[in-house]
Amino acid sequence: MARGLAFVQLIIVCLGVFTLHLLGRLNHHGDISGFIPSLGYFLGRYALWLIPIPILWAVFGNMLTARFGKKTTNFVGLTLTIILFVIFAVPLFWYLG
């Protein structure tokens, strides 16, 4: 399950960066004010540094499974996946709203 969640996280990061970068280029008016527009612009430009998170989760998730069991590992992995989704979803909804 840890590798499956890592793959989902990688898809979220890659599609989120691509979409925010594209929407940032289309809607960039030169003046960015507010937290959410700044977050969207930052993630669109510099969020490729989030790609190691799924890779590291695949490694640490397998280690956690051996040490703490599947239930704890699945909870931590789902929490990390939801956090990544929310980080990208909030600016996307702002751009599309």
Short mmCIF file of C-alpha atoms in Angstrom, two decimals:
data_model
loop_
_atom_site.label_atom_id
_atom_site.label_comp_id
_atom_site.label_asym_id
_atom_site.label_seq_id
_atom_site.Cartn_x
_atom_site.Cartn_y
_atom_site.Cartn_z
CA MET A 1 0.00 0.00 0.00
CA ALA A 2 2.89 2.38 0.69
CA ARG A 3 4.12 2.16 -2.90
CA GLY A 4 0.59 2.63 -4.22
CA LEU A 5 0.15 5.78 -2.12
CA ALA A 6 3.55 7.00 -3.28
CA PHE A 7 2.39 6.62 -6.88
CA VAL A 8 -0.80 8.59 -6.14
CA GLN A 9 1.27 11.29 -4.44
CA LEU A 10 3.57 11.49 -7.45
CA ILE A 11 0.57 11.93 -9.76
CA ILE A 12 -0.86 14.66 -7.50
CA VAL A 13 2.44 16.54 -7.44
CA CYS A 14 3.12 16.26 -11.18
CA LEU A 15 -0.38 17.18 -12.32
CA GLY A 16 -0.65 19.91 -9.70
CA VAL A 17 2.62 21.55 -10.74
CA PHE A 18 1.73 21.33 -14.42
CA THR A 19 -1.76 22.75 -13.94
CA LEU A 20 -0.71 25.56 -11.59
CA HIS A 21 2.17 26.52 -13.87
CA LEU A 22 -0.17 26.65 -16.88
CA LEU A 23 -2.87 28.59 -15.03
CA GLY A 24 -0.26 30.92 -13.57
CA ARG A 25 1.00 31.72 -17.06
CA LEU A 26 -2.50 32.31 -18.36
CA ASN A 27 -3.72 34.44 -15.44
CA HIS A 28 -0.53 36.26 -14.49
CA HIS A 29 -1.25 39.98 -14.34
CA GLY A 30 2.06 41.09 -12.85
CA ASP A 31 0.65 41.93 -9.40
CA ILE A 32 0.23 39.04 -6.99
CA SER A 33 -1.30 39.96 -3.66
CA GLY A 34 -2.79 37.69 -1.07
CA PHE A 35 -1.73 34.37 0.36
CA ILE A 36 -3.55 31.99 -1.99
CA PRO A 37 -2.49 33.67 -5.27
CA SER A 38 1.09 33.83 -4.00
CA LEU A 39 0.93 30.15 -3.01
CA GLY A 40 -0.40 29.21 -6.44
CA TYR A 41 2.31 31.18 -8.18
CA PHE A 42 5.01 29.69 -5.93
CA LEU A 43 3.78 26.13 -6.40
CA GLY A 44 3.50 26.59 -10.15
CA ARG A 45 7.05 27.81 -10.41
CA TYR A 46 8.98 25.97 -7.72
CA ALA A 47 7.02 22.91 -6.54
CA LEU A 48 9.15 20.38 -8.36
CA TRP A 49 11.06 20.10 -5.10
CA LEU A 50 8.00 18.19 -3.80
CA ILE A 51 8.78 15.22 -6.08
CA PRO A 52 11.13 13.58 -3.51
CA ILE A 53 8.22 13.30 -1.04
CA PRO A 54 6.57 10.32 -2.81
CA ILE A 55 9.93 8.67 -3.37
CA LEU A 56 10.86 9.01 0.29
CA TRP A 57 7.40 7.84 1.33
CA ALA A 58 7.82 4.64 -0.69
CA VAL A 59 11.02 3.91 1.23
CA PHE A 60 9.88 4.97 4.70
CA GLY A 61 6.41 3.49 4.22
CA ASN A 62 7.88 0.04 3.69
CA MET A 63 10.06 0.51 6.76
CA LEU A 64 7.05 1.65 8.83
CA THR A 65 5.02 -1.34 7.66
CA ALA A 66 7.67 -3.73 8.94
CA ARG A 67 7.95 -1.90 12.26
CA PHE A 68 4.44 -0.66 13.14
CA GLY A 69 2.06 -2.60 10.90
CA LYS A 70 -0.18 -1.81 7.98
CA LYS A 71 -2.83 0.17 9.84
CA THR A 72 -0.45 2.84 11.12
CA THR A 73 1.40 3.04 7.83
CA ASN A 74 -1.81 3.43 5.85
CA PHE A 75 -2.99 6.20 8.19
CA VAL A 76 0.27 8.14 7.85
CA GLY A 77 0.34 7.64 4.08
CA LEU A 78 -3.26 8.73 3.60
CA THR A 79 -2.65 11.78 5.78
CA LEU A 80 0.38 12.75 3.69
CA THR A 81 -1.60 12.21 0.47
CA ILE A 82 -4.47 14.38 1.69
CA ILE A 83 -2.06 17.14 2.73
CA LEU A 84 -0.45 17.14 -0.72
CA PHE A 85 -3.89 17.19 -2.36
CA VAL A 86 -5.06 20.15 -0.26
CA ILE A 87 -1.84 22.08 -0.93
CA PHE A 88 -2.54 21.91 -4.66
CA ALA A 89 -6.36 22.01 -4.55
CA VAL A 90 -6.72 25.35 -2.75
CA PRO A 91 -4.81 27.42 -5.35
CA LEU A 92 -6.44 25.47 -8.20
CA PHE A 93 -9.92 26.30 -6.91
CA TRP A 94 -8.85 29.93 -6.52
CA TYR A 95 -7.64 30.10 -10.11
CA LEU A 96 -10.70 28.34 -11.48
CA GLY A 97 -13.18 30.21 -9.29
#
